[in-house]
Tab-separated table of C-alpha atoms and ligand atoms in Angstrom:
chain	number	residue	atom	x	y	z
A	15	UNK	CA	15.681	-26.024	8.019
A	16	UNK	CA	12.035	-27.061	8.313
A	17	UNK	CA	8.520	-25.073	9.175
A	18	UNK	CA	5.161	-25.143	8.854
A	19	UNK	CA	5.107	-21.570	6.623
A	20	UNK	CA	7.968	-19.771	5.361
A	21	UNK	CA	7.731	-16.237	4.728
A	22	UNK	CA	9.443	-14.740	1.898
A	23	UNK	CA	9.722	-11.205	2.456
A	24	UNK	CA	9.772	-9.207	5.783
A	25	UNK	CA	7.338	-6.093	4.849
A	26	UNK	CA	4.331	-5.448	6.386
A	27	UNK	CA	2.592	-8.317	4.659
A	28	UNK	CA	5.075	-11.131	5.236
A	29	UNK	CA	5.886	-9.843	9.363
A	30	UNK	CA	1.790	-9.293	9.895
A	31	UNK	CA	1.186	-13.126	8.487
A	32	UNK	CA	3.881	-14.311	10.932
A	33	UNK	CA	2.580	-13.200	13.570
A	34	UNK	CA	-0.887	-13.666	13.278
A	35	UNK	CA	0.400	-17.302	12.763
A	36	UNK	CA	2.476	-17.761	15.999
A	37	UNK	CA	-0.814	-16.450	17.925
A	38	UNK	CA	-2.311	-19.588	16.524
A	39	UNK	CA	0.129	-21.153	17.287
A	40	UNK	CA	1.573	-21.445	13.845
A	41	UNK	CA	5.832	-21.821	13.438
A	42	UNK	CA	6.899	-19.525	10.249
A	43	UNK	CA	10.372	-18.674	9.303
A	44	UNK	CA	10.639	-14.854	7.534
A	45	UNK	CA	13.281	-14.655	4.943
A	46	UNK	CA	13.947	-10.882	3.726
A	47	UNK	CA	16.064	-9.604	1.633
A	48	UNK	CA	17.583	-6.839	3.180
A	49	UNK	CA	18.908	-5.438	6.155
A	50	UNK	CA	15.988	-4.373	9.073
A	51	UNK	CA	17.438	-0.704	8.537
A	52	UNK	CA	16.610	-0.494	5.436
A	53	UNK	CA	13.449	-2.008	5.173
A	54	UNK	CA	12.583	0.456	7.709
A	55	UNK	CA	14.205	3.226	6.315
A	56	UNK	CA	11.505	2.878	3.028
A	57	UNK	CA	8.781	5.553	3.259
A	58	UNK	CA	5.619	4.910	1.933
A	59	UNK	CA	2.021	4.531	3.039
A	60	UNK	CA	0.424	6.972	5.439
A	61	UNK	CA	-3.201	5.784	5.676
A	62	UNK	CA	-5.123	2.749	7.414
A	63	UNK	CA	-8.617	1.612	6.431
A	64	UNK	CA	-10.405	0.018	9.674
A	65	UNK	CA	-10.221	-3.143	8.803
A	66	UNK	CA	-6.304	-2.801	8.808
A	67	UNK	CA	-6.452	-0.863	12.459
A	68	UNK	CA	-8.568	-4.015	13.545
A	69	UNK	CA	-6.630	-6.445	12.132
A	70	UNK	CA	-3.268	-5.000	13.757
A	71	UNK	CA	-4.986	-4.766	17.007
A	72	UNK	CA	-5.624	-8.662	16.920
A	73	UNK	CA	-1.977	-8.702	16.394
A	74	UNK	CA	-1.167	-7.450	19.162
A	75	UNK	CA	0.965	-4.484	17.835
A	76	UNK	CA	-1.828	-1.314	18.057
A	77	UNK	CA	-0.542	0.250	21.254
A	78	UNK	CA	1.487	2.802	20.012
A	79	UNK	CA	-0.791	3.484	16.739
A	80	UNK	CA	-3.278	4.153	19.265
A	81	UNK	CA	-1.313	6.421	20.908
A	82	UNK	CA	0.858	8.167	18.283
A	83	UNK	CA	-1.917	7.675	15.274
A	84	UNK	CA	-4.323	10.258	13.880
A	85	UNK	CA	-7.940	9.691	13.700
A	86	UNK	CA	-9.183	11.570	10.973
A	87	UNK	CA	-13.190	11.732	9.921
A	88	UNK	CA	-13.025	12.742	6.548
A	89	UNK	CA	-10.996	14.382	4.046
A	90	UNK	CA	-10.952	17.060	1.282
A	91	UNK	CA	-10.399	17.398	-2.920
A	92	UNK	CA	-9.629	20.158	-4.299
A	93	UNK	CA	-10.167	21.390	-7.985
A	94	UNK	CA	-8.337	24.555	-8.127
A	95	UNK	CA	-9.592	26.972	-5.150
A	96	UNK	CA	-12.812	24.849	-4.939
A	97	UNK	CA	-12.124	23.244	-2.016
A	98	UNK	CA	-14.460	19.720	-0.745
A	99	UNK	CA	-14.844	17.240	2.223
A	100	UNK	CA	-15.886	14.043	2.284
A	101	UNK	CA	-17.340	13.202	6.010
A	102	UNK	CA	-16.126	9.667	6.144
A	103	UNK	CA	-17.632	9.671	9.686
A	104	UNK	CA	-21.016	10.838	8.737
A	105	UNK	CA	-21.125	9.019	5.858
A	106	UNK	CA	-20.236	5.362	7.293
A	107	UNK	CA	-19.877	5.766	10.986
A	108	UNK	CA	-16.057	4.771	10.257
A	109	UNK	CA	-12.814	6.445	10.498
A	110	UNK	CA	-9.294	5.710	8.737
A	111	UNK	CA	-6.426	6.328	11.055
A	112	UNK	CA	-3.022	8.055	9.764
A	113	UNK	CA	-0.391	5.957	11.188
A	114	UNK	CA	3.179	6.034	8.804
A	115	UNK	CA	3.737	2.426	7.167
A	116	UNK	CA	6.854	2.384	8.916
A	117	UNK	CA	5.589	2.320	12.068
A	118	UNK	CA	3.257	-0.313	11.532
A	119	UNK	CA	6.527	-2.470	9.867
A	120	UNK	CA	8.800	-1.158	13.413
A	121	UNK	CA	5.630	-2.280	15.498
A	122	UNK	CA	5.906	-5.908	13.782
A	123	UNK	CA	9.524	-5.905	13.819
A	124	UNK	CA	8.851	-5.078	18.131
A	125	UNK	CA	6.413	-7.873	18.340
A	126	UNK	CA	8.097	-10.356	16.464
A	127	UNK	CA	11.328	-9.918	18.797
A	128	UNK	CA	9.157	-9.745	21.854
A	129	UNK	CA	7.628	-13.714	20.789
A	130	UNK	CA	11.111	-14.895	19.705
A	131	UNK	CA	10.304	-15.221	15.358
A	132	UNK	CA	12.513	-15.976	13.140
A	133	UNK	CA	13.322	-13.377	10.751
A	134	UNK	CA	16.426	-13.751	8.503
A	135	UNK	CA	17.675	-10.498	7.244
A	136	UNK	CA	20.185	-10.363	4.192
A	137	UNK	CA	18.832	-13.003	3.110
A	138	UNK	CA	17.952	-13.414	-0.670
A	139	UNK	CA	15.419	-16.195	-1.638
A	140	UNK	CA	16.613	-17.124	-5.266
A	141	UNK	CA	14.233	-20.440	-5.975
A	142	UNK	CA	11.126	-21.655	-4.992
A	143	UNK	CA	10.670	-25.070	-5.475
A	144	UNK	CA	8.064	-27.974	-5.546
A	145	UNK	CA	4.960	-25.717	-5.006
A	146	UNK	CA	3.045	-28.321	-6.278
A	147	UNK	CA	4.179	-30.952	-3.725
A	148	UNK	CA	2.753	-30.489	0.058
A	149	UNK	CA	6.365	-30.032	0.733
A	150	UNK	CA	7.853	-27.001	-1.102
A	151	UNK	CA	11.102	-25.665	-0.472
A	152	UNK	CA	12.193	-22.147	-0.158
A	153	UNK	CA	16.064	-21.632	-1.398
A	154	UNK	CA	17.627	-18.759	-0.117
A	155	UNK	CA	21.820	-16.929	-0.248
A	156	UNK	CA	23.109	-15.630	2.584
A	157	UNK	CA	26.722	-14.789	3.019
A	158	UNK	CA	27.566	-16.328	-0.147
A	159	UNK	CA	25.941	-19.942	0.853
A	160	UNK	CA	22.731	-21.339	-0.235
A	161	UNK	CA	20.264	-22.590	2.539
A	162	UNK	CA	16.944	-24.417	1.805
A	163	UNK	CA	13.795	-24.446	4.343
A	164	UNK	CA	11.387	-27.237	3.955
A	165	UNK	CA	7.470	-25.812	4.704
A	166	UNK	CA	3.980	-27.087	4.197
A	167	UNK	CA	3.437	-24.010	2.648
A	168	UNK	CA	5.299	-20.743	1.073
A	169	UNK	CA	3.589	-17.497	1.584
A	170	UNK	CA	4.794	-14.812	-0.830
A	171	UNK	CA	5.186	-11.649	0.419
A	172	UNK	CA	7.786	-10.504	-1.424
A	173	UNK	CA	6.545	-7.176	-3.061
A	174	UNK	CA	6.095	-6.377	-6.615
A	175	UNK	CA	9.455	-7.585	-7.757
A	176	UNK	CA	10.315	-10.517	-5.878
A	177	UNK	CA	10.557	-14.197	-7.150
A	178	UNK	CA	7.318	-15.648	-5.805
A	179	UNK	CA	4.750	-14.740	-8.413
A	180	UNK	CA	6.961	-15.941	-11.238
A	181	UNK	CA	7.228	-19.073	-9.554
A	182	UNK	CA	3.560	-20.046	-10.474
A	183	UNK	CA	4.003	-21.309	-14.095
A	184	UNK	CA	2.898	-18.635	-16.817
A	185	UNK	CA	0.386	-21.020	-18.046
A	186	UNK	CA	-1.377	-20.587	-15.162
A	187	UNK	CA	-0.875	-16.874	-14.221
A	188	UNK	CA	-2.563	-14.376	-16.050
A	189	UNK	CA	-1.359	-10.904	-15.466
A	190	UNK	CA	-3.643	-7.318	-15.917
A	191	UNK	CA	-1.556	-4.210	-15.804
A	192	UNK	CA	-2.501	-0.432	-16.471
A	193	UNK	CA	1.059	1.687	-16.541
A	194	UNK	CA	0.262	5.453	-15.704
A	195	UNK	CA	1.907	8.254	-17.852
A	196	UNK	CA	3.240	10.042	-14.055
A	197	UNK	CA	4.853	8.951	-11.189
A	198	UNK	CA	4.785	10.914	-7.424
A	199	UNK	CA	7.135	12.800	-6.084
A	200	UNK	CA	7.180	12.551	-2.945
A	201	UNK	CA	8.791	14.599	-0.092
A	202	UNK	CA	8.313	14.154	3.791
A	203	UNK	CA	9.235	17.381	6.423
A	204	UNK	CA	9.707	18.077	9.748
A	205	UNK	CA	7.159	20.940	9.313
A	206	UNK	CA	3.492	21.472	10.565
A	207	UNK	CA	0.672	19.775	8.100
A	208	UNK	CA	-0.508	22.334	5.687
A	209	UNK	CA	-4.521	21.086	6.837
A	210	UNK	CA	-5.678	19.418	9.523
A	211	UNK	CA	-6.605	16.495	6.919
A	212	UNK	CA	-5.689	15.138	4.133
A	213	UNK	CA	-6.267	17.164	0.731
A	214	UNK	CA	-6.223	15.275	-2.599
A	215	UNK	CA	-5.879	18.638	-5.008
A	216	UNK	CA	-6.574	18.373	-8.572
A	217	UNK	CA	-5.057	20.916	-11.220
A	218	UNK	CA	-4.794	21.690	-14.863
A	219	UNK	CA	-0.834	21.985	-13.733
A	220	UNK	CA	-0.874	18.253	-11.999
A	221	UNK	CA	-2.427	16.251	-9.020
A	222	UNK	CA	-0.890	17.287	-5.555
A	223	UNK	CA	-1.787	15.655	-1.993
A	224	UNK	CA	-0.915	17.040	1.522
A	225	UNK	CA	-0.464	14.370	4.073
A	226	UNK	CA	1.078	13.951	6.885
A	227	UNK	CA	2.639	11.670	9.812
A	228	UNK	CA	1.898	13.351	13.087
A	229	UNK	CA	1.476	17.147	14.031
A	230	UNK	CA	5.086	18.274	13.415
A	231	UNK	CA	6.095	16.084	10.004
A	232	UNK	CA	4.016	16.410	6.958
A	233	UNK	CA	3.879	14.320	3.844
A	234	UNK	CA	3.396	16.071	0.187
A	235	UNK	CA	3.299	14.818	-3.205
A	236	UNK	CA	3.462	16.328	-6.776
A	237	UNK	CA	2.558	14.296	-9.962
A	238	UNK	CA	5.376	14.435	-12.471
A	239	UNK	CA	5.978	12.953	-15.674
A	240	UNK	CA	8.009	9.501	-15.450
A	241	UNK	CA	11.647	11.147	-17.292
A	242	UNK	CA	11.500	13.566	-13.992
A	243	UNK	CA	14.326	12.939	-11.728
A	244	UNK	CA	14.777	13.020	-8.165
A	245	UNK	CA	18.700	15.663	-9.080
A	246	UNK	CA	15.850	17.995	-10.989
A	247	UNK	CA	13.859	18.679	-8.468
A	248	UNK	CA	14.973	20.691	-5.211
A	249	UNK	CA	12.872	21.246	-2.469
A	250	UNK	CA	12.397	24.923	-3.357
A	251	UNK	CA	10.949	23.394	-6.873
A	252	UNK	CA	8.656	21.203	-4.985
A	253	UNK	CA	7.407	23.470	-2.773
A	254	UNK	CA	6.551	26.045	-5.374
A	255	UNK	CA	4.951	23.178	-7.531
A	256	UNK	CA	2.565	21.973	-5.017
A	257	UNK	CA	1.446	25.681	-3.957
A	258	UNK	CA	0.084	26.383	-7.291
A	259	UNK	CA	-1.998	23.334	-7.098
A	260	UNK	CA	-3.243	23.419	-3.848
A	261	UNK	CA	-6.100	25.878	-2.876
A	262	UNK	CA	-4.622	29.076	-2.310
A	263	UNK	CA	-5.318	29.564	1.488
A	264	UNK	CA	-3.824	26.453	2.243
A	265	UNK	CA	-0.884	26.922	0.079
A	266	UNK	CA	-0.526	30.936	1.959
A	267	UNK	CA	-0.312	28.716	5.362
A	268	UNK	CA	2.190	25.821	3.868
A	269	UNK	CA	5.264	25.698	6.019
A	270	UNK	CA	8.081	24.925	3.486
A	271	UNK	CA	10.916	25.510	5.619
A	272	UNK	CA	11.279	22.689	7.434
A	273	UNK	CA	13.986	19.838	7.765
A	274	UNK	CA	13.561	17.790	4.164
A	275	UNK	CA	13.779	14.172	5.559
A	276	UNK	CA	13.109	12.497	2.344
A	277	UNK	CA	12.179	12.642	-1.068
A	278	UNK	CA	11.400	10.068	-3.469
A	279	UNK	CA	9.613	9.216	-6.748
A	280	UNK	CA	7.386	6.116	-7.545
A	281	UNK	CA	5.673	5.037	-10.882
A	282	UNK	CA	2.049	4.459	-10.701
A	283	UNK	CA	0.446	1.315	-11.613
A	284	UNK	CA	-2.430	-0.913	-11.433
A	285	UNK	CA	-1.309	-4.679	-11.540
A	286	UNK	CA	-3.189	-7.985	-10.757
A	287	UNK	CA	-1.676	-11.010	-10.998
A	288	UNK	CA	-4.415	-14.732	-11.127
A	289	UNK	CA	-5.020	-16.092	-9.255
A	290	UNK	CA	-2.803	-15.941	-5.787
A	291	UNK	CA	-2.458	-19.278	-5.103
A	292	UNK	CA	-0.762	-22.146	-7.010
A	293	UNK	CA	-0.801	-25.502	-4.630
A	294	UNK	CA	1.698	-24.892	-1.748
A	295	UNK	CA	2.280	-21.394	-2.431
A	296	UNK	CA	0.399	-18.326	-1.894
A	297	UNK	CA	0.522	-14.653	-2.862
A	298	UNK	CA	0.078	-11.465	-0.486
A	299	UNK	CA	0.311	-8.235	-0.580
A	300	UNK	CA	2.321	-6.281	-3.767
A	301	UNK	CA	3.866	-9.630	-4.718
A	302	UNK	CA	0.330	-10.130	-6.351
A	303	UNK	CA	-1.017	-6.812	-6.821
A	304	UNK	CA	0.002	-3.330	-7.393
A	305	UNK	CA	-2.864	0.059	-6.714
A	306	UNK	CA	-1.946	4.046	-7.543
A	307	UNK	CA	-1.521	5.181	-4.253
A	308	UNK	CA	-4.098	7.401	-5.072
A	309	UNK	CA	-6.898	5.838	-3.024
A	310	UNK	CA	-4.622	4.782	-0.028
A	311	UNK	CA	-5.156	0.848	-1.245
A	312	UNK	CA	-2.025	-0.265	-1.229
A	313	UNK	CA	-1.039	-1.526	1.889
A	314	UNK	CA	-4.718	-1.907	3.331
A	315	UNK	CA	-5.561	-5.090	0.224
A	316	UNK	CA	-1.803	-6.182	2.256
A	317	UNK	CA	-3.610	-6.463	5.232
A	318	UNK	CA	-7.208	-7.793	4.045
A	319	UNK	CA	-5.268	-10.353	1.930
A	320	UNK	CA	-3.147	-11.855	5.084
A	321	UNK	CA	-6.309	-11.756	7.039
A	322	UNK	CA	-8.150	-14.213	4.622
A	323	UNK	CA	-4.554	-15.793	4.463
A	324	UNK	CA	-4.340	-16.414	8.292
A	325	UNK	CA	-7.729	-17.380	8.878
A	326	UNK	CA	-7.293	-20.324	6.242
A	327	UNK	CA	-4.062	-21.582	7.472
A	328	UNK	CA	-5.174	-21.677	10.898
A	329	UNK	CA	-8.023	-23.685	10.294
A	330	UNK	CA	-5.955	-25.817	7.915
A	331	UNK	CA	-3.654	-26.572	10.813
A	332	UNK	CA	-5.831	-26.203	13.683
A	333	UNK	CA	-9.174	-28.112	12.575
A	334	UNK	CA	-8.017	-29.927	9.834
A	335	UNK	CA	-10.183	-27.734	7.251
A	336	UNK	CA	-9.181	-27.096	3.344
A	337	UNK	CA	-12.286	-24.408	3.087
A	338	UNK	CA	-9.550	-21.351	3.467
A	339	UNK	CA	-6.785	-22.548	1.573
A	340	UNK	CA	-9.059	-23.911	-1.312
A	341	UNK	CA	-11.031	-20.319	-1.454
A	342	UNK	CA	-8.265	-17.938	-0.522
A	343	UNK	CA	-7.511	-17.079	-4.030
A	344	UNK	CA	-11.132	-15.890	-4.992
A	345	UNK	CA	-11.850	-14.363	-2.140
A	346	UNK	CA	-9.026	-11.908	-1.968
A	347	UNK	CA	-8.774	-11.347	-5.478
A	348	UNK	CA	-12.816	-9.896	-4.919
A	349	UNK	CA	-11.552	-7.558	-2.417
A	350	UNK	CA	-8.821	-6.703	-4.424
A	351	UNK	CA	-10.547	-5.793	-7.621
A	352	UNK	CA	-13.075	-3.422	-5.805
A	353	UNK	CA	-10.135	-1.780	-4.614
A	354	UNK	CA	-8.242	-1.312	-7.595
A	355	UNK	CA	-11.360	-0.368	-9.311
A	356	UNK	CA	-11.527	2.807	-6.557
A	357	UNK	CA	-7.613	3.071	-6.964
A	358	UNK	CA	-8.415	3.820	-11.002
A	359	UNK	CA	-11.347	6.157	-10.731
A	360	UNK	CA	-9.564	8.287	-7.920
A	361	UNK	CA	-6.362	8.432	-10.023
A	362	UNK	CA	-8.339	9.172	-13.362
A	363	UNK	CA	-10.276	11.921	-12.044
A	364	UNK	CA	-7.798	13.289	-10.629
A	365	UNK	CA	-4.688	13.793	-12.560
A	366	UNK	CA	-4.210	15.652	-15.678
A	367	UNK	CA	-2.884	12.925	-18.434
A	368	UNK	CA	-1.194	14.280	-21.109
A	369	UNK	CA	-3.063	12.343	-24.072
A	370	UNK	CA	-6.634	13.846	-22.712
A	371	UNK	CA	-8.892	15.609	-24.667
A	372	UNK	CA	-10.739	19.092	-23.817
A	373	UNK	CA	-13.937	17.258	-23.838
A	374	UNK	CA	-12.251	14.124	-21.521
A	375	UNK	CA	-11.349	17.156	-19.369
A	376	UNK	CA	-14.577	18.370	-18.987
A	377	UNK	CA	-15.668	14.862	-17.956
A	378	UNK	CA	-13.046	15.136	-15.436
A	379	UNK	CA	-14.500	18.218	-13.654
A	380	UNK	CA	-17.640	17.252	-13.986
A	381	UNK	CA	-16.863	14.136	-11.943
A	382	UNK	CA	-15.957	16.654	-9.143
A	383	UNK	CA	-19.284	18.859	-10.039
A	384	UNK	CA	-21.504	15.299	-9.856
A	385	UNK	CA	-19.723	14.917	-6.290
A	386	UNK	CA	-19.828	18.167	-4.678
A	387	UNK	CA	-23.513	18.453	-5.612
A	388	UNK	CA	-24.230	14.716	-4.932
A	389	UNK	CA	-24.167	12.983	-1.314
A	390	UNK	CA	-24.866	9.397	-3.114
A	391	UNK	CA	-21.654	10.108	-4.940
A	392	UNK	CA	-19.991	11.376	-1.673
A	393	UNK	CA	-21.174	7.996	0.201
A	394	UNK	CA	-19.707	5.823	-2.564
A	395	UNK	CA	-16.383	7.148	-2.495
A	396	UNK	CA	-16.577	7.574	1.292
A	397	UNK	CA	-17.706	4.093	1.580
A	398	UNK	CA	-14.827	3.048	-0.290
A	399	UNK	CA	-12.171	5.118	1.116
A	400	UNK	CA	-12.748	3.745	4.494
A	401	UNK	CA	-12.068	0.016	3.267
A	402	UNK	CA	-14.768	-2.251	1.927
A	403	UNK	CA	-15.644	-4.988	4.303
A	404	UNK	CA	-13.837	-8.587	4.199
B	526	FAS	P1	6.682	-4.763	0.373
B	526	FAS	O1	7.235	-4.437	-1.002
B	526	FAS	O2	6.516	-3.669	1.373
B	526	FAS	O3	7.623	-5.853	1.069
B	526	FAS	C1	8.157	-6.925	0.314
B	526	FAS	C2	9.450	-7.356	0.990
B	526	FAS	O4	9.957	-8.497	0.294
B	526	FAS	C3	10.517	-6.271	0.898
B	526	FAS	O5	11.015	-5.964	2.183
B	526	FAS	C4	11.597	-6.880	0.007
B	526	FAS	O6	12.901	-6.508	0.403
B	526	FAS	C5	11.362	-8.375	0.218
B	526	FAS	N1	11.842	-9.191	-0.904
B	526	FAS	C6	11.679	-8.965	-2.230
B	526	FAS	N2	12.310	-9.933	-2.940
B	526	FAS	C7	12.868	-10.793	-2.039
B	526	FAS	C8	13.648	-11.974	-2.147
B	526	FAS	N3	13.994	-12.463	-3.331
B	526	FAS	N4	14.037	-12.592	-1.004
B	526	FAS	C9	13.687	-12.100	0.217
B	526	FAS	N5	12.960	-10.975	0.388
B	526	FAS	C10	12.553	-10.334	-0.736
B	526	FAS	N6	0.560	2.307	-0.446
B	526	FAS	C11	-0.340	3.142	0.091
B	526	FAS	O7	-1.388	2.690	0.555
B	526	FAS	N7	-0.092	4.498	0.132
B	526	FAS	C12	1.081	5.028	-0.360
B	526	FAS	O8	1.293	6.226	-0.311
B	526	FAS	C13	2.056	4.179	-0.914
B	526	FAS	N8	3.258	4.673	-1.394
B	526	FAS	C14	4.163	3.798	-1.958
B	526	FAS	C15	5.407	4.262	-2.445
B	526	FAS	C16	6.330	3.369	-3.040
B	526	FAS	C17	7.660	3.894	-3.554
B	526	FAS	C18	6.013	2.004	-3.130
B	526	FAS	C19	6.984	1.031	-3.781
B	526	FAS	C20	4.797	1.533	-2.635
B	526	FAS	C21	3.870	2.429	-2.036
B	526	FAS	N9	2.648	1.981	-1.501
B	526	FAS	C22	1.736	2.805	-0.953
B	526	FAS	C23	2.328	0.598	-1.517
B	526	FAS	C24	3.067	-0.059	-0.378
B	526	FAS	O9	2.728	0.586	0.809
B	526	FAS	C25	2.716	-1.509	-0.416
B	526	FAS	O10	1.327	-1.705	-0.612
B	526	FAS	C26	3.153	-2.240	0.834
B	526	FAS	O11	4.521	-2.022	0.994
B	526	FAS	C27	2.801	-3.711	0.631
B	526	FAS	O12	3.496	-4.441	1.560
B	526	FAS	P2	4.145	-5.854	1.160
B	526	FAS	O13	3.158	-6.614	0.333
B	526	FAS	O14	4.661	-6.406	2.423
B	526	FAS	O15	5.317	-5.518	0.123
B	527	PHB	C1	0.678	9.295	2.541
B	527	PHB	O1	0.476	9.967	3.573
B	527	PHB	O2	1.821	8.839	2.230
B	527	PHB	C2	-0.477	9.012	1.606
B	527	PHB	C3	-1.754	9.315	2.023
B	527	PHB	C4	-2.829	9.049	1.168
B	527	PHB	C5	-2.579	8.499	-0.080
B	527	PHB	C6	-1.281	8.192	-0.488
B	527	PHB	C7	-0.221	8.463	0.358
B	527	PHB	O3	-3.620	8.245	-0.921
């Protein structure tokens, strides 16, 4: 099999890239791992900066974000029953737009089918080979039989643990990881939001955040230590949990009787792997980098990183320019940083870690005193909230 780019990895990242690419006229081949059910069955990110709203619009896949999305112009923290919003709006004349990250992924999946691209599900890519070569190969098992697709280049998309980023030699890549001493639990629920917007509540008992997906399902999550297990915790539990660290009038109003739909727990860390391009291959998305969801990063650096990828393959192919592909790596690790940077500081003032001091808690709540009291503070995190620009 032969392309110009092959995929690996059909997430948001890896389907947004392809097609992006076939609107400039650029053949990819997507090669995911598992079945379209189940990638679409994973539930995680709930929030879009701008930039990613933009960006799927030029994709051609906004219609029914526009329709079914949530425009929201701010949001509040919470520190106990002191409650604060942060006018995203006012503060930067920009929105973000609550859209679930698996409608964005069943969008691409629409759009893809609707132009014809080649995606090849239950398919596991096992080798990556010649990256330094303009003509690396992308080995893949399916049904027990090995297949290998010839590209000009290999875009990895392949999440956090998929074989991409180990295939740039470790004498090149240097790795920066911060593990956190929590994880989220997560649960989602046919049930009407407990606010109108999102609330990021911090607690001597634990971070919680209220979320949601529309007007009728709603989206909570609890910090827990990382030996907590999905069997230990019951809905009742949550629900409990996450009322006595929310502000109490939104907790009196919290419907917790709806339809659980899922529940899940995820480890927080902050990961960077340099740099995200070694010769034919490239790195996108969690395959090179990993935020707390904690500042809604996650899949918005996806989206900023496969819009500096796109624009530097299409001029690579289209006017015969190396400018992209050369700077690609530098210029979305910049983005990147920032954003992991804001991913940190809204996870470390907000959750209550275990080895902290009393006087590294006081620094903690006077973060939120320096906010409420301070609209330069307010801007900054606003500013950053909302996405900083490509
Ligand atoms: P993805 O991991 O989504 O996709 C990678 C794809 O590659 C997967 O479909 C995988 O099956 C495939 N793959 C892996 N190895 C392969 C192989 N060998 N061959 C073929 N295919 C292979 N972000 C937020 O902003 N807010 C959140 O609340 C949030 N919650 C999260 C909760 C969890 C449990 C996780 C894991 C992540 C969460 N994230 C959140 C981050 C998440 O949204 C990612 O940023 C987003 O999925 C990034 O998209 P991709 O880079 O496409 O990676
Ligand atoms: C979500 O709705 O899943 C969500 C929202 C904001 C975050 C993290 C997760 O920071």
């Amino acid at each position: 099999m032969k392309t110009q780019v092959a995929i690996v990895g059909g997430g948001p990242a890896g389907l947004l890239l392809s097609q992006l690419l076939d609107l400039s006229g650029i053949d990819s081949i997507v090669i995911e791992r598992r079945s379209r059910d189940y990638v679409l069955g994973r539930i995680r990110a709930g929030v879009l900066e701008a930039g990613t709203v933009g960006l799927l619009r030029e994709a051609g896949v906004s219609d029914r974000m526009d329709r079914d999305g949530q425009t929201h112009d701010g949001f509040e923290i919470s520190w106990h029953d002191e409650r604060l919003r942060i006018d995203l709006a006012g503060m930067t004349g920009k929105p973000v737009t609550v859209y679930g990250q698996t409608e964005v992924t069943r969008d691409l999946y629409t759009a893809r089918d609707e132009r014809g691209g080649e995606i090849i599900h239950e398919a596991e890519v096992v080798r990556i080979e010649s990256t330094e070569s303009d003509r690396p190969i992308v080995v893949f098992e399916k049904n027990g039989e090995e297949h290998r697709i010839e590209a000009r280049f290999i875009a990895g998309c392949d999440g956090f643990h998929g074989p991409c980023r180990r295939a740039i030699p470790e004498g090149v890549r240097r790795e920066f990881v911060r593990e956190y001493p929590f994880g989220w639990l997560g649960l989602l629920s046919r049930s009407k939001p407990a606010n109108s917007e999102l609330i990021y509540a911090a607690h001597e008992r634990g971070f919680g955040l209220c979320s949601m997906r529309s007007d009728a399902v709603s989206r909570y999550y609890v910090q827990v230590p990382l030996t907590e297990k999905l069997e230990d915790w019951p809905a009742d539990r949550f629900w409990d949990e996450l009322k006595r660290r929310i502000p109490v009038d939104v907790a009196s109003q919290l419907q917790s009787d709806g339809e659980v739909l899922e529940m899940s727990v995820a480890p927080l860390r902050s990961f960077v792997s340099e740099p995200l391009r070694h010769g034919s291959l490239f790195l996108a998305g969690d395959s090179g980098h990993i935020v707390p969801p904690t500042g809604a990063k996650g899949l918005n650096l996806a989206a900023s990183d496969i819009f500096y990828l796109h624009r530097a393959l299409d001029a690579f192919f289209n006017s015969a320019s190396n400018e992209g592909i050369v700077n690609y790596s530098a210029k979305a690790l910049s983005r990147v940083w920032k954003s992991e940077r804001f991913s940190w500081w809204m996870t470390s003032i907000l959750h209550d870690f275990p080895e902290m001091n009393a006087f590294e808690k006081r620094m903690q709540k006077a973060e939120f005193d320096y906010l409420a009291q301070s609209e330069a503070a307010q801007r900054s995190l606003a500013e950053n909230y909302v996405g900083l620009p490509y």
